[in-house]
Coordinates of C-alpha atoms in Angstrom, one line a residue:
X27 CA 24.5 4.9 1.0
X28 CA 24.3 2.6 3.9
X29 CA 21.5 0.1 3.5
X30 CA 19.9 -3.0 5.0
X31 CA 18.7 -5.9 2.8
X32 CA 15.4 -7.5 3.7
X33 CA 15.1 -11.0 2.4
X34 CA 11.4 -11.8 1.8
X35 CA 10.1 -15.3 2.6
X36 CA 6.6 -14.3 1.5
X37 CA 5.0 -12.5 4.4
X38 CA 2.2 -10.1 3.6
X39 CA 3.8 -7.5 6.0
X40 CA 7.4 -7.7 4.9
X41 CA 7.2 -4.2 3.4
X42 CA 6.3 -2.9 6.9
X43 CA 9.8 -3.8 8.0
X44 CA 11.1 -1.5 5.3
X45 CA 8.7 1.2 6.2
X46 CA 9.8 1.2 9.8
X47 CA 13.4 1.4 8.8
X48 CA 12.7 4.3 6.5
X49 CA 11.0 6.1 9.3
X50 CA 14.4 5.8 11.0
X51 CA 15.9 7.4 7.8
X52 CA 17.6 4.0 7.0
X53 CA 17.6 3.0 3.4
X54 CA 16.7 -0.6 2.7
X55 CA 15.9 -2.9 -0.2
X56 CA 13.7 -5.9 -0.3
X57 CA 14.6 -9.0 -2.4
X58 CA 12.9 -12.5 -2.6
X59 CA 14.8 -15.0 -0.5
X60 CA 15.8 -16.8 -3.7
X61 CA 17.2 -13.8 -5.5
X62 CA 19.8 -12.4 -3.0
X63 CA 22.0 -9.8 -4.8
X64 CA 25.8 -9.7 -4.5
X65 CA 26.8 -8.0 -1.3
X66 CA 28.9 -4.9 -1.4
X67 CA 30.3 -2.5 1.2
X68 CA 27.0 -0.5 1.4
X69 CA 25.1 -3.5 2.9
X70 CA 25.3 -3.1 6.7
X71 CA 22.9 -5.8 7.8
X72 CA 20.4 -8.5 6.8
X73 CA 16.8 -9.1 8.0
X74 CA 15.0 -12.4 7.3
X75 CA 11.2 -11.8 7.1
X76 CA 8.3 -13.9 8.2
X77 CA 6.4 -16.3 5.9
X78 CA 3.1 -18.2 5.7
X79 CA 5.2 -21.4 5.4
X80 CA 6.5 -23.6 8.2
X81 CA 10.1 -24.6 8.4
X82 CA 8.9 -28.1 9.0
X83 CA 7.3 -28.3 5.5
X84 CA 9.2 -30.4 2.9
X85 CA 9.0 -27.5 0.5
X86 CA 9.8 -24.8 3.0
X87 CA 11.9 -21.8 1.6
X88 CA 15.6 -22.5 1.9
X89 CA 18.4 -20.0 2.0
X90 CA 22.2 -20.4 2.2
X91 CA 23.2 -18.0 5.0
X92 CA 26.9 -18.7 4.7
X93 CA 27.8 -15.5 2.8
X94 CA 26.6 -13.3 5.7
X95 CA 25.9 -15.1 8.9
X96 CA 28.5 -14.2 11.5
X97 CA 30.0 -11.6 9.0
X98 CA 27.1 -9.1 8.9
X99 CA 24.5 -8.3 11.6
X100 CA 21.5 -10.6 11.0
X101 CA 18.0 -10.4 12.4
X102 CA 15.4 -13.2 11.9
X103 CA 11.8 -12.3 12.3
X104 CA 9.1 -15.0 12.9
X105 CA 9.8 -17.6 10.1
X106 CA 13.3 -16.0 9.9
X107 CA 13.9 -16.8 13.5
X108 CA 12.6 -20.3 13.2
X109 CA 14.7 -20.9 10.1
X110 CA 17.9 -19.8 11.9
X111 CA 17.0 -22.1 14.8
X112 CA 16.2 -25.1 12.6
X113 CA 19.2 -24.7 10.2
X114 CA 21.8 -24.5 13.0
X115 CA 20.8 -27.4 15.2
X116 CA 17.8 -26.1 17.1
X117 CA 14.3 -27.6 17.0
X118 CA 11.0 -26.1 15.8
X119 CA 7.8 -27.8 16.6
X120 CA 4.1 -27.2 16.1
X121 CA 2.8 -25.1 18.9
X122 CA 0.2 -26.7 21.2
X123 CA -2.0 -23.7 20.4
X124 CA -1.4 -21.3 17.5
X125 CA 0.1 -18.1 18.7
X126 CA -1.6 -15.1 17.2
X127 CA -2.3 -11.6 18.6
X128 CA -1.0 -9.6 21.5
X129 CA 1.4 -11.0 24.1
X130 CA 3.6 -9.5 26.8
X131 CA 7.3 -9.7 26.3
X132 CA 9.7 -10.0 29.3
X133 CA 13.3 -9.1 28.7
X134 CA 15.6 -11.8 30.1
X135 CA 19.0 -10.4 29.2
X136 CA 18.9 -6.6 29.9
X137 CA 22.4 -6.2 28.3
X138 CA 21.2 -7.4 24.9
X139 CA 21.9 -4.7 22.3
X140 CA 18.7 -5.5 20.5
X141 CA 16.6 -4.5 23.5
X142 CA 18.5 -1.4 24.7
X143 CA 16.0 1.1 26.0
X144 CA 13.1 -1.3 25.6
X145 CA 10.8 -1.7 28.7
X146 CA 11.3 -4.8 30.7
X147 CA 7.7 -5.7 30.1
X148 CA 6.1 -4.6 26.8
X149 CA 3.4 -5.7 24.3
X150 CA 4.4 -7.6 21.1
X151 CA 2.4 -9.2 18.3
X152 CA 2.6 -12.9 17.6
X153 CA 1.6 -14.6 14.4
X154 CA 2.8 -18.2 14.0
X155 CA 1.7 -21.8 14.3
X156 CA 5.2 -23.2 15.1
X157 CA 7.5 -22.5 18.0
X158 CA 11.2 -22.9 18.8
X159 CA 11.4 -25.7 21.3
X160 CA 15.2 -25.9 21.4
X161 CA 17.8 -23.2 20.6
X162 CA 20.7 -23.8 18.2
X163 CA 24.2 -24.2 19.6
X164 CA 25.7 -21.0 21.0
X165 CA 22.3 -19.3 21.3
X166 CA 20.9 -17.8 24.5
X167 CA 17.4 -16.6 25.3
X168 CA 17.1 -12.8 25.6
X169 CA 13.3 -12.4 25.9
X170 CA 10.3 -14.6 26.7
X171 CA 6.5 -14.4 26.9
X172 CA 4.2 -16.4 29.2
X173 CA 3.6 -18.9 26.3
X174 CA 6.8 -18.7 24.3
X175 CA 10.0 -19.3 26.3
X176 CA 12.3 -18.6 23.3
X177 CA 10.6 -15.5 22.1
X178 CA 13.9 -13.9 21.3
X179 CA 17.5 -15.2 21.2
X180 CA 21.0 -14.2 20.1
X181 CA 24.1 -16.1 19.1
X182 CA 27.0 -15.6 21.4
X183 CA 30.1 -14.1 19.7
X184 CA 28.3 -12.9 16.6
X185 CA 25.7 -10.2 15.7
X186 CA 22.9 -12.7 15.0
X187 CA 19.5 -12.0 16.6
X188 CA 16.1 -13.6 16.2
X189 CA 12.6 -12.8 17.4
X190 CA 9.4 -15.0 17.1
X191 CA 7.2 -11.9 17.1
X192 CA 6.7 -9.1 14.6
X193 CA 8.5 -5.8 15.7
X194 CA 7.4 -4.1 12.4
X195 CA 3.7 -4.1 13.2
X196 CA 1.9 -1.3 15.1
X197 CA 0.7 -3.7 17.9
X198 CA 4.3 -4.3 19.0
X199 CA 4.5 -1.1 21.0
X200 CA 8.3 -0.8 21.2
X201 CA 9.1 -2.5 17.9
X202 CA 10.5 0.6 16.3
X203 CA 12.9 0.9 19.2
X204 CA 14.1 -2.7 18.6
X205 CA 14.5 -2.0 14.8
X206 CA 16.4 1.2 15.6
X207 CA 18.7 -0.7 17.9
X208 CA 19.4 -3.2 15.1
X209 CA 19.8 -0.8 12.2
X210 CA 21.5 2.2 13.9
X211 CA 23.5 0.6 16.7
X212 CA 24.2 -3.0 15.7
X213 CA 24.5 -2.4 12.0
X214 CA 25.9 1.1 12.3
X215 CA 23.8 2.7 9.6
X216 CA 24.1 6.5 9.5
X217 CA 20.3 7.1 9.2
X218 CA 20.7 9.7 6.5
X219 CA 18.0 8.5 4.0
X220 CA 15.4 11.3 3.7
X221 CA 12.8 12.4 1.1
X222 CA 15.4 14.8 -0.2
X223 CA 17.9 12.0 -0.6
X224 CA 15.3 9.8 -2.3
X225 CA 14.6 12.6 -4.8
X226 CA 18.3 13.1 -5.5
X227 CA 19.0 9.4 -6.0
X228 CA 15.8 8.7 -8.0
X229 CA 16.4 11.6 -10.4
X230 CA 19.9 10.5 -11.0
X231 CA 18.8 6.9 -11.6
X232 CA 16.0 8.0 -14.0
X233 CA 18.4 10.1 -16.0
X234 CA 20.9 7.3 -16.3
X235 CA 18.2 4.7 -17.2
X236 CA 16.1 6.8 -19.6
X237 CA 18.7 8.8 -21.4
X238 CA 17.2 10.8 -24.3
X239 CA 14.2 8.5 -24.7
X240 CA 10.7 9.9 -24.7
X241 CA 8.6 8.8 -21.7
X242 CA 4.8 8.7 -21.5
X243 CA 3.2 9.0 -18.1
X244 CA -0.4 8.1 -17.2
X245 CA -1.6 10.9 -14.9
X246 CA -4.8 10.3 -12.8
X247 CA -4.8 13.4 -10.6
X248 CA -3.9 11.3 -7.6
X249 CA -0.8 11.9 -5.4
X250 CA 1.1 8.8 -6.8
X251 CA 1.0 9.8 -10.5
X252 CA 1.5 13.4 -9.7
X253 CA 4.6 12.8 -7.7
X254 CA 5.9 10.4 -10.3
X255 CA 5.3 13.1 -12.9
X256 CA 7.1 15.8 -11.1
X257 CA 10.1 13.5 -10.4
X258 CA 10.3 12.5 -14.0
X259 CA 9.9 16.1 -15.1
X260 CA 12.8 17.0 -12.8
X261 CA 14.9 14.2 -14.3
X262 CA 14.1 14.5 -18.1
X263 CA 12.1 17.6 -18.6
X264 CA 10.7 18.0 -22.1
X265 CA 11.2 14.3 -22.8
X266 CA 8.2 13.6 -20.7
X267 CA 4.6 13.6 -22.1
X268 CA 1.8 13.1 -19.6
X269 CA -1.5 11.7 -20.7
X270 CA -4.7 11.7 -18.6
X271 CA -7.1 9.1 -19.9
X272 CA -10.8 9.5 -19.5
X273 CA -11.9 5.9 -19.2
X274 CA -15.5 6.8 -18.7
X275 CA -15.3 5.5 -15.1
X276 CA -14.1 8.7 -13.3
X277 CA -15.9 10.6 -10.6
X278 CA -18.3 13.4 -11.5
X279 CA -16.4 16.3 -13.3
X280 CA -13.0 14.6 -12.6
X281 CA -11.6 14.7 -16.1
X282 CA -12.0 18.5 -16.4
X283 CA -10.9 19.2 -12.8
X284 CA -7.7 17.1 -13.1
X285 CA -6.6 18.8 -16.3
X286 CA -7.2 22.2 -14.7
X287 CA -5.1 21.3 -11.6
X288 CA -2.0 20.6 -13.8
X289 CA -2.1 23.9 -15.7
X290 CA 0.5 25.7 -13.6
X291 CA 2.8 22.8 -12.8
X292 CA 5.0 22.9 -15.9
X293 CA 3.9 19.4 -17.1
X294 CA 3.1 18.6 -20.7
X295 CA -0.3 17.1 -20.3
X296 CA -2.7 15.7 -22.9
X297 CA -6.3 14.8 -22.2
X298 CA -7.4 11.6 -24.0
X299 CA -11.1 10.6 -24.1
X300 CA -11.3 6.8 -24.5
X301 CA -14.5 6.4 -22.5
X302 CA -16.4 4.8 -25.3
X303 CA -13.8 2.0 -25.8
X304 CA -13.7 1.2 -22.1
X305 CA -17.4 1.1 -21.5
X306 CA -17.9 -1.0 -24.7
X307 CA -15.3 -3.6 -23.5
X308 CA -16.9 -3.8 -20.1
X309 CA -20.4 -4.4 -21.3
X310 CA -21.8 -7.6 -19.8
X311 CA -18.8 -8.2 -17.6
X312 CA -19.4 -8.7 -13.9
X313 CA -16.5 -10.7 -12.5
X314 CA -14.1 -8.3 -10.6
X315 CA -10.8 -9.7 -11.9
X316 CA -12.1 -9.7 -15.5
X317 CA -13.0 -6.1 -15.1
X318 CA -9.6 -5.2 -13.8
X319 CA -7.8 -7.1 -16.6
X320 CA -9.9 -5.4 -19.3
X321 CA -9.3 -1.9 -17.8
X322 CA -5.6 -2.7 -17.5
X323 CA -5.3 -3.9 -21.1
X324 CA -7.1 -0.9 -22.5
X325 CA -5.2 1.5 -20.3
X326 CA -1.9 0.3 -21.8
X327 CA -3.2 -0.1 -25.4
X328 CA -4.4 3.6 -25.2
X329 CA -0.9 4.7 -24.2
X330 CA 0.6 2.5 -26.8
X331 CA -1.4 4.3 -29.5
X332 CA -0.3 7.7 -28.3
X333 CA 3.3 6.5 -28.1
X334 CA 3.3 5.8 -31.8
X335 CA 2.8 9.5 -32.4
X336 CA 5.7 10.5 -30.2
X337 CA 9.1 10.1 -31.8
X338 CA 11.5 7.9 -29.8
X339 CA 8.9 7.0 -27.2
X340 CA 10.2 4.0 -25.4
X341 CA 8.8 4.1 -21.8
X342 CA 5.4 4.0 -20.1
X343 CA 5.7 5.5 -16.6
X344 CA 3.2 4.7 -13.9
X345 CA 2.6 5.8 -10.3
X346 CA 2.7 2.3 -8.9
X347 CA 3.4 2.1 -5.2
X348 CA 4.1 -0.9 -3.0
X349 CA 0.5 -1.8 -1.8
X350 CA -0.4 -2.1 -5.5
X351 CA 2.4 -4.6 -5.9
X352 CA 2.0 -6.7 -2.8
X353 CA -1.7 -7.1 -3.4
X354 CA -1.2 -8.2 -7.0
X355 CA 1.5 -10.8 -6.7
X356 CA 3.9 -12.2 -4.1
X357 CA 6.6 -14.8 -4.3
X358 CA 5.4 -17.5 -6.6
X359 CA 4.0 -20.4 -4.7
X360 CA 4.3 -18.7 -1.3
X361 CA 2.7 -15.2 -0.9
X362 CA -1.1 -15.3 -1.5
X363 CA -2.5 -13.1 -4.2
X364 CA -5.3 -10.8 -3.1
X365 CA -6.2 -9.0 -6.3
X366 CA -4.6 -7.7 -9.5
X367 CA -4.0 -4.0 -10.1
X368 CA -4.2 -2.2 -13.4
X369 CA -0.6 -1.0 -13.1
X370 CA 0.9 -4.4 -12.5
X371 CA -1.6 -6.8 -14.2
X372 CA -3.4 -7.2 -17.5
X373 CA -0.5 -6.0 -19.7
X374 CA -0.6 -7.3 -23.3
X375 CA 2.1 -9.9 -24.2
X376 CA 3.5 -7.7 -26.9
X377 CA 3.7 -4.2 -25.5
X378 CA 5.7 -1.6 -27.4
X379 CA 6.7 0.3 -24.3
X380 CA 8.9 -0.6 -21.4
X381 CA 7.6 0.2 -17.8
X382 CA 9.3 2.6 -15.4
X383 CA 7.8 3.0 -11.9
X384 CA 9.8 5.4 -9.8
X385 CA 7.6 5.0 -6.7
X386 CA 7.3 1.2 -6.7
X387 CA 8.9 0.7 -3.3
X388 CA 7.2 3.5 -1.4
X389 CA 4.1 3.5 0.8
X390 CA 1.5 6.3 0.3
X391 CA 2.6 8.3 3.3
X392 CA 6.2 8.2 2.0
X393 CA 5.0 9.4 -1.4
X394 CA 3.3 12.3 0.2
X395 CA 6.4 13.3 2.1
X396 CA 8.4 13.2 -1.2
X397 CA 5.6 15.2 -2.8
X398 CA 5.9 17.9 -0.1
X399 CA 9.7 17.9 -0.5
X400 CA 9.1 18.5 -4.3
X401 CA 6.9 21.5 -3.5
X402 CA 3.7 20.0 -4.9
X403 CA 0.6 21.9 -3.7
X404 CA -1.2 20.4 -0.7
X405 CA -4.5 19.9 -2.5
X406 CA -2.8 17.3 -4.7
X407 CA -0.6 15.8 -2.1
X408 CA -3.5 15.4 0.3
X409 CA -5.9 13.8 -2.2
X410 CA -7.5 10.5 -1.2
X411 CA -6.3 7.4 -3.0
X412 CA -8.5 6.3 -5.9
X413 CA -8.5 2.8 -7.4
X414 CA -6.8 2.4 -10.8
X415 CA -9.8 0.7 -12.2
X416 CA -11.9 3.7 -11.0
X417 CA -15.6 3.4 -10.4
X418 CA -15.8 0.0 -12.2
X419 CA -14.8 -1.8 -9.0
X420 CA -17.2 0.3 -6.9
X421 CA -20.1 -0.9 -9.0
X422 CA -20.6 -4.5 -8.0
X423 CA -21.5 -6.4 -11.1
X424 CA -21.9 -5.1 -14.6
X425 CA -20.9 -1.5 -15.4
X426 CA -23.6 0.5 -17.3
X427 CA -24.1 4.1 -18.1
X428 CA -27.1 4.2 -15.8
X429 CA -25.3 2.6 -12.9
X430 CA -22.4 5.0 -13.4
X431 CA -24.8 7.9 -13.2
X432 CA -26.3 6.7 -10.0
X433 CA -22.9 6.0 -8.4
X434 CA -21.4 9.3 -9.5
X435 CA -24.2 11.4 -8.0
X436 CA -24.1 9.6 -4.7
X437 CA -20.3 9.7 -4.6
X438 CA -20.3 13.4 -5.3
X439 CA -22.7 14.1 -2.4
X440 CA -20.6 12.0 -0.1
X441 CA -17.2 13.6 -1.0
X442 CA -18.6 17.2 -1.0
X443 CA -20.1 16.5 2.4
X444 CA -16.8 15.3 3.8
X445 CA -15.1 18.5 2.7
X446 CA -17.8 20.7 4.1
X447 CA -18.1 19.2 7.6
X448 CA -16.1 21.2 10.1
X449 CA -14.4 18.8 12.6
X450 CA -12.1 21.4 14.2
X451 CA -11.4 20.5 17.8
X452 CA -12.7 16.9 17.5
X453 CA -9.2 15.5 17.7
X454 CA -9.1 13.8 14.3
X455 CA -5.5 13.9 12.9
X456 CA -5.0 14.6 9.2
X457 CA -4.7 11.4 7.3
X458 CA -2.0 12.8 5.0
X459 CA 0.1 14.2 7.9
X460 CA -0.9 12.9 11.4
X461 CA 1.1 15.7 13.0
X462 CA -1.6 18.2 11.9
X463 CA -5.2 18.2 13.2
X464 CA -7.8 17.9 10.4
X465 CA -10.3 20.8 10.0
X466 CA -12.7 18.8 7.8
X467 CA -13.6 15.2 7.5
X468 CA -12.1 14.7 4.1
X469 CA -8.6 15.5 5.5
X470 CA -9.2 13.2 8.5
X471 CA -9.9 10.2 6.3
X472 CA -7.4 8.1 4.3
X473 CA -9.8 7.0 1.6
X474 CA -13.6 7.3 1.0
X475 CA -16.1 6.4 -1.6
X476 CA -19.5 4.9 -2.3
X477 CA -20.2 1.4 -3.4
X478 CA -23.2 0.6 -5.5
X479 CA -24.6 -2.8 -4.5
X480 CA -26.0 -5.4 -7.0
X481 CA -29.3 -5.8 -5.2
X482 CA -32.5 -3.9 -4.7
X483 CA -34.4 -3.1 -1.6
X484 CA -38.0 -2.1 -0.8
X485 CA -38.7 1.5 0.3
X486 CA -41.5 4.0 0.6
X487 CA -41.3 7.5 -1.0
X488 CA -44.3 9.8 -1.1
X489 CA -46.7 7.0 -0.1
X490 CA -45.4 5.0 -3.0
X491 CA -43.5 1.7 -2.9
X492 CA -40.0 1.8 -4.3
X493 CA -37.7 -1.0 -5.3
X494 CA -34.3 0.6 -5.9
X495 CA -30.6 0.2 -5.1
X496 CA -28.9 0.4 -1.7
X497 CA -25.4 2.0 -1.6
X498 CA -22.7 1.5 1.0
X499 CA -20.5 4.3 2.3
X500 CA -16.9 3.4 2.8
X501 CA -14.4 5.5 4.8
X502 CA -11.2 4.3 6.4
X503 CA -8.1 5.6 8.2
X504 CA -4.7 4.1 7.5
X505 CA -1.0 4.9 7.2
X506 CA 0.0 2.5 4.4
X507 CA -3.1 0.8 3.0
X508 CA -1.8 -2.6 4.3
X509 CA -4.2 -2.3 7.3
X510 CA -7.1 0.1 7.7
X511 CA -9.9 0.8 10.3
X512 CA -13.3 2.2 9.6
X513 CA -13.8 5.9 10.4
X514 CA -16.0 6.8 13.4
X515 CA -18.3 9.4 11.8
X516 CA -20.5 11.7 13.9
X517 CA -24.1 10.4 13.7
X518 CA -25.4 13.8 12.4
X519 CA -23.1 13.5 9.4
X520 CA -24.3 10.0 8.5
X521 CA -27.9 11.1 8.9
X522 CA -27.5 14.2 6.7
X523 CA -25.6 12.3 4.0
X524 CA -28.1 9.5 3.9
X525 CA -31.0 11.8 3.6
X526 CA -29.3 13.9 0.8
X527 CA -28.4 10.8 -1.2
X528 CA -31.8 9.2 -1.0
X529 CA -33.6 12.5 -1.7
X530 CA -31.5 13.7 -4.6
X531 CA -30.3 10.5 -6.4
X532 CA -33.0 8.8 -8.4
X533 CA -32.4 5.0 -8.2
X534 CA -31.3 4.8 -4.5
X535 CA -33.6 4.3 -1.5
X536 CA -31.2 3.0 1.1
X537 CA -27.8 4.0 2.5
X538 CA -25.6 1.8 4.8
X539 CA -22.2 2.3 6.3
X540 CA -19.4 -0.3 6.0
X541 CA -17.7 -0.8 9.4
X542 CA -15.3 -3.5 8.3
X543 CA -11.6 -3.2 9.0
X544 CA -8.7 -4.4 6.8
X545 CA -8.0 -7.3 7.5
X546 CA -10.2 -9.2 7.2
X547 CA -11.9 -7.0 4.6
X548 CA -10.1 -5.0 2.0
X549 CA -10.6 -1.2 1.5
X550 CA -12.4 -1.7 -1.9
X551 CA -15.2 -4.2 -2.2
X552 CA -13.9 -5.7 -5.5

């Protein structure tokens, strides 16, 4: 299959390049800049990503471009563009003012293949502190902004292009057109990578990799683990055993509801109640990363115990997707770490199972498309994401039975309210499929939940003074969890939910709504 290699210099949005290419049905793979694989005939082009580093730094990431520059189409983005300029005789200097945010791009060379069909004047997104002050030999400017003369250039006589803005982000309004020009026209990719082709390739790879080994999968009821389970079942059938662990941190009634939802899916599912062990280990622990690591360790240890009762069990399968990975670890020494995730952090040093993660390189919306192609019912495909560490990271501070009770009741009221509110005709697109208009608030929202705050506030109930917990409602819209905006609730909904939570949940006397976007905030509070 035709593919493009994306070489990652540590940008937090590198995977968005891949996502945009996949929207064009172009297969791509991402590799750290210092682990470039051997090139074969399937590689049709190379993209160099952005980076938090400066090419002027003494320890800036370095890459030998000799194997492919001038031989394969090459596109440098932001740091990638500045690295091309610096390495081949140009000059990169610190900008007089850091260039972040929206800018208007003017096409200088209308015959440039990279900008075919792009408006002569369009919005782009800048995010860099350096700028290219002199182009390398043989390069010519093809686009500029009011502040950046060399906003885009190409090398005469070879298919090498560079842009100092980010075509992969939403705010570059015609960025997808630019990437399509590069991938489809300049690189000549066929554009035949689809959910169906992903399924076929993944099933074939899983069969070859797993052989006759037994595989244990951790099901959660969410779309990621569900799609991973159906893919594995399609590949290895009866060699898959699915285990749904009750860690004592699930939503109200979730353990029973999830087991029921899998009854007619042909999966071999075991329910494992390990709630006592999890809650005991979390007693007295308040630090978020410590909670995540404890949950991750017990999660794997639980599966390790079950594996010993399954003959020839060699693998632990997980529904890890890319946002879990990028927020847990980047390129050592370059990409910043935001948080660990139980699927990719906290593993014991001596684990008796190998890890298989068939969805590791997909975004949530891609997982949903694959799920629909597999015929999974919509109630599972459209479920909101739920954090791996469960309610433990929605309780700020120590996790106790009483605090879990309070949070579960408030969360249940909030989620049931979202499902019950009719928003037909309000113009809210469905979060799981933006082509469809949502009929209730739950379907219009990407992710929602309640956060129990580690403070108390004064209130008055029935002429009596109260001193109880406030909770924060959180609801966001997103396409990939890399960025997210808060959801604009109708005021009557917020009023009704606030009243119901305060009136029905003993221990809560105040409700607030979190209107922070990501970035600068994250979706979860811990």
